[in-house]
mmCIF file of C-alpha atoms in Angstrom:
data_model
loop_
_atom_site.group_PDB
_atom_site.id
_atom_site.type_symbol
_atom_site.label_atom_id
_atom_site.label_comp_id
_atom_site.label_asym_id
_atom_site.label_seq_id
_atom_site.Cartn_x
_atom_site.Cartn_y
_atom_site.Cartn_z
ATOM 1 C CA UNK A 381 15.208 -4.719 -19.290
ATOM 2 C CA UNK A 382 13.886 -2.847 -22.309
ATOM 3 C CA UNK A 383 13.811 0.342 -24.329
ATOM 4 C CA UNK A 384 12.259 3.240 -22.360
ATOM 5 C CA UNK A 385 11.783 5.410 -25.446
ATOM 6 C CA UNK A 386 9.882 2.653 -27.277
ATOM 7 C CA UNK A 387 7.755 2.034 -24.169
ATOM 8 C CA UNK A 388 6.879 5.738 -23.891
ATOM 9 C CA UNK A 389 5.837 5.801 -27.560
ATOM 10 C CA UNK A 390 3.486 2.839 -27.042
ATOM 11 C CA UNK A 391 1.633 4.036 -23.911
ATOM 12 C CA UNK A 392 -0.187 7.214 -22.922
ATOM 13 C CA UNK A 393 1.331 9.262 -20.085
ATOM 14 C CA UNK A 394 -2.027 8.838 -18.287
ATOM 15 C CA UNK A 395 -1.979 5.009 -18.491
ATOM 16 C CA UNK A 396 -3.203 2.931 -15.554
ATOM 17 C CA UNK A 397 -2.371 -0.642 -14.562
ATOM 18 C CA UNK A 398 -2.439 -3.194 -11.759
ATOM 19 C CA UNK A 399 0.528 -5.563 -11.610
ATOM 20 C CA UNK A 400 2.256 -7.913 -9.177
ATOM 21 C CA UNK A 401 4.912 -5.214 -8.579
ATOM 22 C CA UNK A 402 2.197 -2.768 -7.436
ATOM 23 C CA UNK A 403 0.941 -5.274 -4.839
ATOM 24 C CA UNK A 404 -2.564 -5.121 -6.331
ATOM 25 C CA UNK A 405 -2.845 -1.321 -6.305
ATOM 26 C CA UNK A 406 -3.744 0.881 -9.252
ATOM 27 C CA UNK A 407 -0.714 2.636 -10.789
ATOM 28 C CA UNK A 408 -1.374 5.861 -12.704
ATOM 29 C CA UNK A 409 1.138 7.267 -15.188
ATOM 30 C CA UNK A 410 4.488 5.940 -16.377
ATOM 31 C CA UNK A 411 6.835 6.965 -13.519
ATOM 32 C CA UNK A 412 6.523 3.557 -11.787
ATOM 33 C CA UNK A 413 7.725 1.730 -14.919
ATOM 34 C CA UNK A 414 10.263 4.397 -15.838
ATOM 35 C CA UNK A 415 12.094 3.605 -12.599
ATOM 36 C CA UNK A 416 12.458 -0.025 -13.703
ATOM 37 C CA UNK A 417 13.738 0.901 -17.162
ATOM 38 C CA UNK A 418 16.279 3.388 -15.840
ATOM 39 C CA UNK A 419 17.652 1.383 -12.930
ATOM 40 C CA UNK A 420 18.151 -2.220 -13.995
ATOM 41 C CA UNK A 421 21.766 -1.639 -15.057
ATOM 42 C CA UNK A 422 22.939 0.814 -12.397
ATOM 43 C CA UNK A 423 25.816 0.079 -10.058
ATOM 44 C CA UNK A 424 24.455 2.041 -7.103
ATOM 45 C CA UNK A 425 21.151 1.515 -5.291
ATOM 46 C CA UNK A 426 18.246 3.780 -6.272
ATOM 47 C CA UNK A 427 14.798 4.376 -4.754
ATOM 48 C CA UNK A 428 11.402 5.617 -5.990
ATOM 49 C CA UNK A 429 8.242 6.280 -3.939
ATOM 50 C CA UNK A 430 4.719 6.308 -5.401
ATOM 51 C CA UNK A 431 1.725 7.545 -3.390
ATOM 52 C CA UNK A 432 -1.470 5.582 -4.109
ATOM 53 C CA UNK A 433 -5.092 6.394 -3.190
ATOM 54 C CA UNK A 434 -4.537 9.474 -1.023
ATOM 55 C CA UNK A 435 -7.557 10.448 1.082
ATOM 56 C CA UNK A 436 -7.766 13.714 3.053
ATOM 57 C CA UNK A 437 -10.160 14.070 5.973
ATOM 58 C CA UNK A 438 -10.482 17.597 7.391
ATOM 59 C CA UNK A 439 -10.869 17.835 11.162
ATOM 60 C CA UNK A 440 -11.880 21.406 11.855
ATOM 61 C CA UNK A 441 -10.297 24.383 10.149
ATOM 62 C CA UNK A 442 -6.638 23.738 10.956
ATOM 63 C CA UNK A 443 -6.179 19.941 11.101
ATOM 64 C CA UNK A 444 -6.340 17.093 8.562
ATOM 65 C CA UNK A 445 -5.632 13.381 8.430
ATOM 66 C CA UNK A 446 -4.164 12.012 5.202
ATOM 67 C CA UNK A 447 -4.214 8.251 4.561
ATOM 68 C CA UNK A 448 -2.488 6.603 1.598
ATOM 69 C CA UNK A 449 -0.557 3.597 0.335
ATOM 70 C CA UNK A 450 3.134 4.168 -0.370
ATOM 71 C CA UNK A 451 4.898 1.865 -2.823
ATOM 72 C CA UNK A 452 8.674 1.973 -2.477
ATOM 73 C CA UNK A 453 10.730 0.632 -5.380
ATOM 74 C CA UNK A 454 14.436 0.086 -4.853
ATOM 75 C CA UNK A 455 17.371 -1.636 -6.474
ATOM 76 C CA UNK A 456 19.431 -4.152 -4.539
ATOM 77 C CA UNK A 457 23.195 -4.607 -4.655
ATOM 78 C CA UNK A 458 22.503 -7.396 -7.196
ATOM 79 C CA UNK A 459 20.645 -4.891 -9.467
ATOM 80 C CA UNK A 460 17.275 -6.515 -8.774
ATOM 81 C CA UNK A 461 14.246 -4.245 -8.385
ATOM 82 C CA UNK A 462 12.017 -4.813 -5.343
ATOM 83 C CA UNK A 463 8.749 -3.136 -4.371
ATOM 84 C CA UNK A 464 7.438 -2.783 -0.823
ATOM 85 C CA UNK A 465 3.958 -1.615 0.205
ATOM 86 C CA UNK A 466 3.308 0.620 3.225
ATOM 87 C CA UNK A 467 -0.003 1.925 4.626
ATOM 88 C CA UNK A 468 0.459 5.381 6.119
ATOM 89 C CA UNK A 469 -1.608 7.875 8.095
ATOM 90 C CA UNK A 470 -0.391 11.446 8.518
ATOM 91 C CA UNK A 471 -1.934 14.021 10.836
ATOM 92 C CA UNK A 472 -1.215 17.621 9.854
ATOM 93 C CA UNK A 473 -2.072 20.512 12.190
ATOM 94 C CA UNK A 474 -1.429 24.201 11.686
ATOM 95 C CA UNK A 475 -0.190 25.555 15.009
ATOM 96 C CA UNK A 476 0.166 29.347 15.049
ATOM 97 C CA UNK A 477 3.025 29.900 12.575
ATOM 98 C CA UNK A 478 4.104 26.394 11.602
ATOM 99 C CA UNK A 479 2.715 23.006 10.599
ATOM 100 C CA UNK A 480 3.166 19.944 12.799
ATOM 101 C CA UNK A 481 3.173 16.560 11.081
ATOM 102 C CA UNK A 482 3.062 13.088 12.602
ATOM 103 C CA UNK A 483 3.159 9.910 10.496
ATOM 104 C CA UNK A 484 2.188 6.340 11.409
ATOM 105 C CA UNK A 485 3.414 3.595 9.093
ATOM 106 C CA UNK A 486 2.364 -0.054 8.937
ATOM 107 C CA UNK A 487 3.236 -2.859 6.544
#
């Protein structure tokens, strides 16, 4: 694909972008692109997850709902990089001595 070191010299670590690979969502930082640079020539499949637009809603003192978009980048057996978008909701509740988590995922 390209030269990761040259790319990192040209952009700020805090860069933002919206691209077809991000399915129209704002990407912050260089980790999303770093995955593409590092994994185009690998023989084994790799995966990277990026959380986008997290929102936390507190429900009382011990419970919260977190909603976010999860972009999953992965390499195929043909060394192509694909990105999938998932909308997720997670309910987190502190119950005495442990935390219970339930996640709902939709495409």
